[in-house]
PDB file of C-alpha atoms in Angstrom:
ATOM      1  CA  UNK A   1      92.459  90.283  70.987  1.00  0.00           C
ATOM      2  CA  UNK A   2      92.680  86.449  71.968  1.00  0.00           C
ATOM      3  CA  UNK A   3      95.282  85.329  73.514  1.00  0.00           C
ATOM      4  CA  UNK A   4      93.686  82.273  75.107  1.00  0.00           C
ATOM      5  CA  UNK A   5      96.734  79.867  77.030  1.00  0.00           C
ATOM      6  CA  UNK A   6      99.208  81.743  75.202  1.00  0.00           C
ATOM      7  CA  UNK A   7     102.706  81.307  76.578  1.00  0.00           C
ATOM      8  CA  UNK A   8     105.511  84.439  76.424  1.00  0.00           C
ATOM      9  CA  UNK A   9     108.931  83.576  77.203  1.00  0.00           C
ATOM     10  CA  UNK A  10     110.067  87.229  78.532  1.00  0.00           C
ATOM     11  CA  UNK A  11     107.386  90.255  78.868  1.00  0.00           C
ATOM     12  CA  UNK A  12     104.643  90.948  77.317  1.00  0.00           C
ATOM     13  CA  UNK A  13     104.052  94.976  76.426  1.00  0.00           C
ATOM     14  CA  UNK A  14     100.582  96.368  75.715  1.00  0.00           C
ATOM     15  CA  UNK A  15     102.130  99.530  76.614  1.00  0.00           C
ATOM     16  CA  UNK A  16      99.979 102.447  74.903  1.00  0.00           C
ATOM     17  CA  UNK A  17      97.580  99.890  73.328  1.00  0.00           C
ATOM     18  CA  UNK A  18      94.030 100.940  72.512  1.00  0.00           C
ATOM     19  CA  UNK A  19      91.554  97.924  72.490  1.00  0.00           C
ATOM     20  CA  UNK A  20      87.861  98.560  71.504  1.00  0.00           C
ATOM     21  CA  UNK A  21      85.221  95.820  71.564  1.00  0.00           C
ATOM     22  CA  UNK A  22      82.452  97.062  73.473  1.00  0.00           C
ATOM     23  CA  UNK A  23      79.477  95.424  72.115  1.00  0.00           C
ATOM     24  CA  UNK A  24      80.616  91.850  73.005  1.00  0.00           C
ATOM     25  CA  UNK A  25      82.059  90.513  76.118  1.00  0.00           C
ATOM     26  CA  UNK A  26      85.640  90.895  76.190  1.00  0.00           C
ATOM     27  CA  UNK A  27      87.908  93.131  74.364  1.00  0.00           C
ATOM     28  CA  UNK A  28      90.876  91.201  75.618  1.00  0.00           C
ATOM     29  CA  UNK A  29      90.474  87.546  76.223  1.00  0.00           C
ATOM     30  CA  UNK A  30      93.505  86.034  77.751  1.00  0.00           C
ATOM     31  CA  UNK A  31      92.586  83.262  80.390  1.00  0.00           C
ATOM     32  CA  UNK A  32      95.331  81.121  80.975  1.00  0.00           C
ATOM     33  CA  UNK A  33      97.942  83.331  79.904  1.00  0.00           C
ATOM     34  CA  UNK A  34     101.382  82.689  81.206  1.00  0.00           C
ATOM     35  CA  UNK A  35     104.290  85.472  80.807  1.00  0.00           C
ATOM     36  CA  UNK A  36     107.368  84.539  82.283  1.00  0.00           C
ATOM     37  CA  UNK A  37     108.121  88.155  83.382  1.00  0.00           C
ATOM     38  CA  UNK A  38     105.726  91.003  83.258  1.00  0.00           C
ATOM     39  CA  UNK A  39     102.479  91.928  81.426  1.00  0.00           C
ATOM     40  CA  UNK A  40     102.621  95.674  81.011  1.00  0.00           C
ATOM     41  CA  UNK A  41      99.013  97.347  80.508  1.00  0.00           C
ATOM     42  CA  UNK A  42     100.674 100.809  81.105  1.00  0.00           C
ATOM     43  CA  UNK A  43     101.284 104.079  79.080  1.00  0.00           C
ATOM     44  CA  UNK A  44     103.927 104.203  76.137  1.00  0.00           C
ATOM     45  CA  UNK A  45     106.096 107.427  75.370  1.00  0.00           C
ATOM     46  CA  UNK A  46     105.183 109.044  71.859  1.00  0.00           C
ATOM     47  CA  UNK A  47     107.710 110.775  69.386  1.00  0.00           C
ATOM     48  CA  UNK A  48     110.900 108.668  69.831  1.00  0.00           C
ATOM     49  CA  UNK A  49     112.043 105.498  69.170  1.00  0.00           C
ATOM     50  CA  UNK A  50     114.087 105.126  72.155  1.00  0.00           C
ATOM     51  CA  UNK A  51     111.139 105.802  74.380  1.00  0.00           C
ATOM     52  CA  UNK A  52     109.706 102.181  73.153  1.00  0.00           C
ATOM     53  CA  UNK A  53     109.656  99.549  76.004  1.00  0.00           C
ATOM     54  CA  UNK A  54     110.553 102.194  78.648  1.00  0.00           C
ATOM     55  CA  UNK A  55     108.762 104.135  81.356  1.00  0.00           C
ATOM     56  CA  UNK A  56     108.083 107.731  79.782  1.00  0.00           C
ATOM     57  CA  UNK A  57     110.659 110.456  81.119  1.00  0.00           C
ATOM     58  CA  UNK A  58     109.042 113.604  82.722  1.00  0.00           C
ATOM     59  CA  UNK A  59     107.530 115.760  80.609  1.00  0.00           C
ATOM     60  CA  UNK A  60     107.098 113.175  77.635  1.00  0.00           C
ATOM     61  CA  UNK A  61     103.900 112.881  75.456  1.00  0.00           C
ATOM     62  CA  UNK A  62     102.438 109.888  76.313  1.00  0.00           C
ATOM     63  CA  UNK A  63      99.450 107.580  75.282  1.00  0.00           C
ATOM     64  CA  UNK A  64      97.531 105.605  78.194  1.00  0.00           C
ATOM     65  CA  UNK A  65      96.541 101.861  77.443  1.00  0.00           C
ATOM     66  CA  UNK A  66      92.831 102.296  77.060  1.00  0.00           C
ATOM     67  CA  UNK A  67      90.550  99.194  76.843  1.00  0.00           C
ATOM     68  CA  UNK A  68      86.867  99.658  75.971  1.00  0.00           C
ATOM     69  CA  UNK A  69      85.490  96.373  76.474  1.00  0.00           C
ATOM     70  CA  UNK A  70      85.777  93.570  79.123  1.00  0.00           C
ATOM     71  CA  UNK A  71      89.214  91.971  80.064  1.00  0.00           C
ATOM     72  CA  UNK A  72      89.661  88.676  81.009  1.00  0.00           C
ATOM     73  CA  UNK A  73      92.924  87.195  82.605  1.00  0.00           C
ATOM     74  CA  UNK A  74      91.536  84.281  84.536  1.00  0.00           C
ATOM     75  CA  UNK A  75      94.032  81.967  85.454  1.00  0.00           C
ATOM     76  CA  UNK A  76      97.010  83.848  84.579  1.00  0.00           C
ATOM     77  CA  UNK A  77     100.486  83.467  85.760  1.00  0.00           C
ATOM     78  CA  UNK A  78     102.981  86.419  85.729  1.00  0.00           C
ATOM     79  CA  UNK A  79     106.234  85.823  86.707  1.00  0.00           C
ATOM     80  CA  UNK A  80     107.231  89.088  87.641  1.00  0.00           C
ATOM     81  CA  UNK A  81     104.423  91.243  87.837  1.00  0.00           C
ATOM     82  CA  UNK A  82     100.861  92.169  86.332  1.00  0.00           C
ATOM     83  CA  UNK A  83     101.415  95.876  85.770  1.00  0.00           C
ATOM     84  CA  UNK A  84      98.164  98.116  85.454  1.00  0.00           C
ATOM     85  CA  UNK A  85      99.704 101.646  86.040  1.00  0.00           C
ATOM     86  CA  UNK A  86      97.419 104.608  84.579  1.00  0.00           C
ATOM     87  CA  UNK A  87      95.258 102.162  82.648  1.00  0.00           C
ATOM     88  CA  UNK A  88      91.934 103.158  81.495  1.00  0.00           C
ATOM     89  CA  UNK A  89      89.148 101.033  81.151  1.00  0.00           C
ATOM     90  CA  UNK A  90      85.426 101.515  80.000  1.00  0.00           C
ATOM     91  CA  UNK A  91      83.156  98.982  80.783  1.00  0.00           C
ATOM     92  CA  UNK A  92      79.268  98.330  80.698  1.00  0.00           C
ATOM     93  CA  UNK A  93      77.367  97.263  83.644  1.00  0.00           C
ATOM     94  CA  UNK A  94      77.659  93.772  82.367  1.00  0.00           C
ATOM     95  CA  UNK A  95      81.465  93.541  81.699  1.00  0.00           C
ATOM     96  CA  UNK A  96      84.356  93.192  84.118  1.00  0.00           C
ATOM     97  CA  UNK A  97      88.110  93.339  84.565  1.00  0.00           C
ATOM     98  CA  UNK A  98      88.657  89.542  85.385  1.00  0.00           C
ATOM     99  CA  UNK A  99      91.493  88.388  87.232  1.00  0.00           C
ATOM    100  CA  UNK A 100      89.985  85.190  88.842  1.00  0.00           C
ATOM    101  CA  UNK A 101      92.848  82.719  90.393  1.00  0.00           C
ATOM    102  CA  UNK A 102      95.740  85.070  88.662  1.00  0.00           C
ATOM    103  CA  UNK A 103      99.067  84.280  90.220  1.00  0.00           C
ATOM    104  CA  UNK A 104     102.056  86.844  90.442  1.00  0.00           C
ATOM    105  CA  UNK A 105     104.576  87.867  92.706  1.00  0.00           C
ATOM    106  CA  UNK A 106     103.374  91.881  92.561  1.00  0.00           C
ATOM    107  CA  UNK A 107     100.228  93.332  91.155  1.00  0.00           C
ATOM    108  CA  UNK A 108     100.297  97.102  90.607  1.00  0.00           C
ATOM    109  CA  UNK A 109      96.627  97.857  90.586  1.00  0.00           C
ATOM    110  CA  UNK A 110      97.250 101.595  89.697  1.00  0.00           C
ATOM    111  CA  UNK A 111      95.027 102.279  87.026  1.00  0.00           C
ATOM    112  CA  UNK A 112      92.064 104.798  86.764  1.00  0.00           C
ATOM    113  CA  UNK A 113      88.822 104.049  88.597  1.00  0.00           C
ATOM    114  CA  UNK A 114      86.112 102.409  86.154  1.00  0.00           C
ATOM    115  CA  UNK A 115      83.052 104.224  86.048  1.00  0.00           C
ATOM    116  CA  UNK A 116      81.119 100.970  85.392  1.00  0.00           C
ATOM    117  CA  UNK A 117      81.236  97.052  85.510  1.00  0.00           C
ATOM    118  CA  UNK A 118      83.262  95.241  87.764  1.00  0.00           C
ATOM    119  CA  UNK A 119      86.699  94.011  89.131  1.00  0.00           C
ATOM    120  CA  UNK A 120      87.080  90.304  90.366  1.00  0.00           C
ATOM    121  CA  UNK A 121      89.972  88.977  92.012  1.00  0.00           C
ATOM    122  CA  UNK A 122      88.506  85.984  93.545  1.00  0.00           C
ATOM    123  CA  UNK A 123      90.913  83.288  94.270  1.00  0.00           C
ATOM    124  CA  UNK A 124      94.322  85.302  92.864  1.00  0.00           C
ATOM    125  CA  UNK A 125      96.989  85.161  94.601  1.00  0.00           C
ATOM    126  CA  UNK A 126      99.738  87.630  95.063  1.00  0.00           C
ATOM    127  CA  UNK A 127     103.025  88.578  97.308  1.00  0.00           C
ATOM    128  CA  UNK A 128     102.405  92.399  96.907  1.00  0.00           C
ATOM    129  CA  UNK A 129      99.527  94.330  96.390  1.00  0.00           C
ATOM    130  CA  UNK A 130     100.651  97.746  95.111  1.00  0.00           C
ATOM    131  CA  UNK A 131      97.427 100.201  94.969  1.00  0.00           C
ATOM    132  CA  UNK A 132      95.939 103.494  95.369  1.00  0.00           C
ATOM    133  CA  UNK A 133      92.887 104.234  97.036  1.00  0.00           C
ATOM    134  CA  UNK A 134      91.337 105.940  93.878  1.00  0.00           C
ATOM    135  CA  UNK A 135      92.009 103.205  91.722  1.00  0.00           C
ATOM    136  CA  UNK A 136      89.231 100.451  93.189  1.00  0.00           C
ATOM    137  CA  UNK A 137      85.577 100.491  92.330  1.00  0.00           C
ATOM    138  CA  UNK A 138      82.533 101.285  95.105  1.00  0.00           C
ATOM    139  CA  UNK A 139      80.319  98.896  96.716  1.00  0.00           C
ATOM    140  CA  UNK A 140      78.928  96.263  94.624  1.00  0.00           C
ATOM    141  CA  UNK A 141      81.471  96.581  91.814  1.00  0.00           C
ATOM    142  CA  UNK A 142      84.507  94.719  93.455  1.00  0.00           C
ATOM    143  CA  UNK A 143      84.721  91.254  94.126  1.00  0.00           C
ATOM    144  CA  UNK A 144      87.800  89.434  96.282  1.00  0.00           C
ATOM    145  CA  UNK A 145      86.496  86.710  97.796  1.00  0.00           C
ATOM    146  CA  UNK A 146      89.490  83.846  98.577  1.00  0.00           C
ATOM    147  CA  UNK A 147      91.763  86.959  97.358  1.00  0.00           C
ATOM    148  CA  UNK A 148      95.276  86.326  98.983  1.00  0.00           C
ATOM    149  CA  UNK A 149      98.145  88.807  99.584  1.00  0.00           C
ATOM    150  CA  UNK A 150     100.867  89.115 101.661  1.00  0.00           C
ATOM    151  CA  UNK A 151     101.889  92.796 101.625  1.00  0.00           C
ATOM    152  CA  UNK A 152     100.347  95.811 100.982  1.00  0.00           C
ATOM    153  CA  UNK A 153     102.335  98.589  99.411  1.00  0.00           C
ATOM    154  CA  UNK A 154     100.130 101.702  99.004  1.00  0.00           C
ATOM    155  CA  UNK A 155     100.886 104.178  96.236  1.00  0.00           C
ATOM    156  CA  UNK A 156      99.906 107.512  97.992  1.00  0.00           C
ATOM    157  CA  UNK A 157      97.986 108.271 101.050  1.00  0.00           C
ATOM    158  CA  UNK A 158      95.572 105.097 102.016  1.00  0.00           C
ATOM    159  CA  UNK A 159      94.607 105.422 105.591  1.00  0.00           C
ATOM    160  CA  UNK A 160      93.030 102.672 107.409  1.00  0.00           C
ATOM    161  CA  UNK A 161      89.422 104.311 107.124  1.00  0.00           C
ATOM    162  CA  UNK A 162      89.710 104.209 103.245  1.00  0.00           C
ATOM    163  CA  UNK A 163      91.099 100.529 103.727  1.00  0.00           C
ATOM    164  CA  UNK A 164      88.409  99.487 105.731  1.00  0.00           C
ATOM    165  CA  UNK A 165      85.931 101.053 103.351  1.00  0.00           C
ATOM    166  CA  UNK A 166      87.679  98.811 100.365  1.00  0.00           C
ATOM    167  CA  UNK A 167      87.224  95.565 102.300  1.00  0.00           C
ATOM    168  CA  UNK A 168      83.468  96.592 102.845  1.00  0.00           C
ATOM    169  CA  UNK A 169      83.028  97.092  98.748  1.00  0.00           C
ATOM    170  CA  UNK A 170      83.853  93.847  98.371  1.00  0.00           C
ATOM    171  CA  UNK A 171      81.537  92.319 100.558  1.00  0.00           C
ATOM    172  CA  UNK A 172      77.627  93.197  99.769  1.00  0.00           C
ATOM    173  CA  UNK A 173      76.720  90.486 102.435  1.00  0.00           C
ATOM    174  CA  UNK A 174      78.790  89.917 105.554  1.00  0.00           C
ATOM    175  CA  UNK A 175      81.825  87.633 105.258  1.00  0.00           C
ATOM    176  CA  UNK A 176      84.742  87.465 107.717  1.00  0.00           C
ATOM    177  CA  UNK A 177      87.508  86.333 105.242  1.00  0.00           C
ATOM    178  CA  UNK A 178      88.497  89.781 103.774  1.00  0.00           C
ATOM    179  CA  UNK A 179      88.505  91.305 107.300  1.00  0.00           C
ATOM    180  CA  UNK A 180      90.509  88.723 108.416  1.00  0.00           C
ATOM    181  CA  UNK A 181      93.371  88.673 105.799  1.00  0.00           C
ATOM    182  CA  UNK A 182      93.745  92.446 105.959  1.00  0.00           C
ATOM    183  CA  UNK A 183      94.070  92.067 109.979  1.00  0.00           C
ATOM    184  CA  UNK A 184      96.590  89.224 109.046  1.00  0.00           C
ATOM    185  CA  UNK A 185      98.723  91.201 106.913  1.00  0.00           C
ATOM    186  CA  UNK A 186      98.665  94.379 109.197  1.00  0.00           C
ATOM    187  CA  UNK A 187      99.939  91.975 111.969  1.00  0.00           C
ATOM    188  CA  UNK A 188     102.586  90.860 109.942  1.00  0.00           C
ATOM    189  CA  UNK A 189     103.901  94.475 109.366  1.00  0.00           C
ATOM    190  CA  UNK A 190     103.771  95.225 112.686  1.00  0.00           C
ATOM    191  CA  UNK A 191     100.720  97.145 112.729  1.00  0.00           C
ATOM    192  CA  UNK A 192      99.379  95.529 115.544  1.00  0.00           C
ATOM    193  CA  UNK A 193      96.899  98.791 116.534  1.00  0.00           C
ATOM    194  CA  UNK A 194      95.447  98.762 112.884  1.00  0.00           C
ATOM    195  CA  UNK A 195      94.725  94.794 112.752  1.00  0.00           C
ATOM    196  CA  UNK A 196      92.599  95.087 116.041  1.00  0.00           C
ATOM    197  CA  UNK A 197      91.036  98.145 114.450  1.00  0.00           C
ATOM    198  CA  UNK A 198      90.031  95.871 111.413  1.00  0.00           C
ATOM    199  CA  UNK A 199      88.938  93.032 113.602  1.00  0.00           C
ATOM    200  CA  UNK A 200      86.692  95.357 115.349  1.00  0.00           C
ATOM    201  CA  UNK A 201      85.065  96.550 112.273  1.00  0.00           C
ATOM    202  CA  UNK A 202      84.530  93.283 111.335  1.00  0.00           C
ATOM    203  CA  UNK A 203      82.462  92.278 114.531  1.00  0.00           C
ATOM    204  CA  UNK A 204      80.492  95.659 114.105  1.00  0.00           C
ATOM    205  CA  UNK A 205      79.741  94.640 110.376  1.00  0.00           C
ATOM    206  CA  UNK A 206      78.743  91.138 111.382  1.00  0.00           C
ATOM    207  CA  UNK A 207      76.353  92.574 113.847  1.00  0.00           C
ATOM    208  CA  UNK A 208      74.696  94.227 111.327  1.00  0.00           C
ATOM    209  CA  UNK A 209      73.451  90.803 109.831  1.00  0.00           C
ATOM    210  CA  UNK A 210      71.804  89.735 113.087  1.00  0.00           C
ATOM    211  CA  UNK A 211      68.459  89.269 114.405  1.00  0.00           C
ATOM    212  CA  UNK A 212      67.442  92.428 116.785  1.00  0.00           C
ATOM    213  CA  UNK A 213      67.914  90.391 120.132  1.00  0.00           C
ATOM    214  CA  UNK A 214      71.456  89.316 118.836  1.00  0.00           C
ATOM    215  CA  UNK A 215      72.525  93.118 117.652  1.00  0.00           C
ATOM    216  CA  UNK A 216      71.377  94.351 121.259  1.00  0.00           C
ATOM    217  CA  UNK A 217      74.015  92.330 122.994  1.00  0.00           C
ATOM    218  CA  UNK A 218      76.647  92.917 120.198  1.00  0.00           C
ATOM    219  CA  UNK A 219      75.876  96.796 120.982  1.00  0.00           C
ATOM    220  CA  UNK A 220      76.569  96.111 124.896  1.00  0.00           C
ATOM    221  CA  UNK A 221      79.676  94.036 123.988  1.00  0.00           C
ATOM    222  CA  UNK A 222      80.992  96.892 121.888  1.00  0.00           C
ATOM    223  CA  UNK A 223      79.996  99.779 124.657  1.00  0.00           C
ATOM    224  CA  UNK A 224      82.082  97.908 127.498  1.00  0.00           C
ATOM    225  CA  UNK A 225      84.943  96.171 125.923  1.00  0.00           C
ATOM    226  CA  UNK A 226      84.878  96.677 122.010  1.00  0.00           C
ATOM    227  CA  UNK A 227      84.299  93.172 121.747  1.00  0.00           C
ATOM    228  CA  UNK A 228      87.744  92.516 123.429  1.00  0.00           C
ATOM    229  CA  UNK A 229      89.827  94.503 121.197  1.00  0.00           C
TER     230      UNK A 229
END
């Protein structure tokens, strides 16, 4: 499906859709897509025309949004939200869910964790990041360079230890920006103690990239004053 540079005046619903293109790069190729309200890559209720375009009620038989092949939404603009709740992605190692430079008030990253491939959020800008701990891919398969978000809205338990692993998964080599972004968001939400823990984790991660002599100095700073935190 190609929606390159398409403009949609209200919302775009791909609820319950099944996209299949496993042998080439993209099953959904929609760079520079503009949707005035929300793009739904979410489940659909089956069996009644009254359920079309609505959130399925409890007990309703549903069909998930499923995509076998890469998804490209680079430079997309979504006026209300980009909704990936319960989305299922099947990628090869070379395929990805690409959200480079996407802009939206809310990203609902609530799909099922892809077993292979990558998730790329480089340069994306969102206000509310709604997510689950088990939706994100592991180390080496998540890229968030320059990803800016203002509020974290976790769905279900997402303790700080898992949030730090989330940041670590996105930085194969040490880079301070993801840690500093997370600390700033936590501090803005009144979580000063957690923000200090994130900055301390940043220093410890940096220490692992230093020469041996500098590592020893870092360990001494950590053991004595915890890098000032």
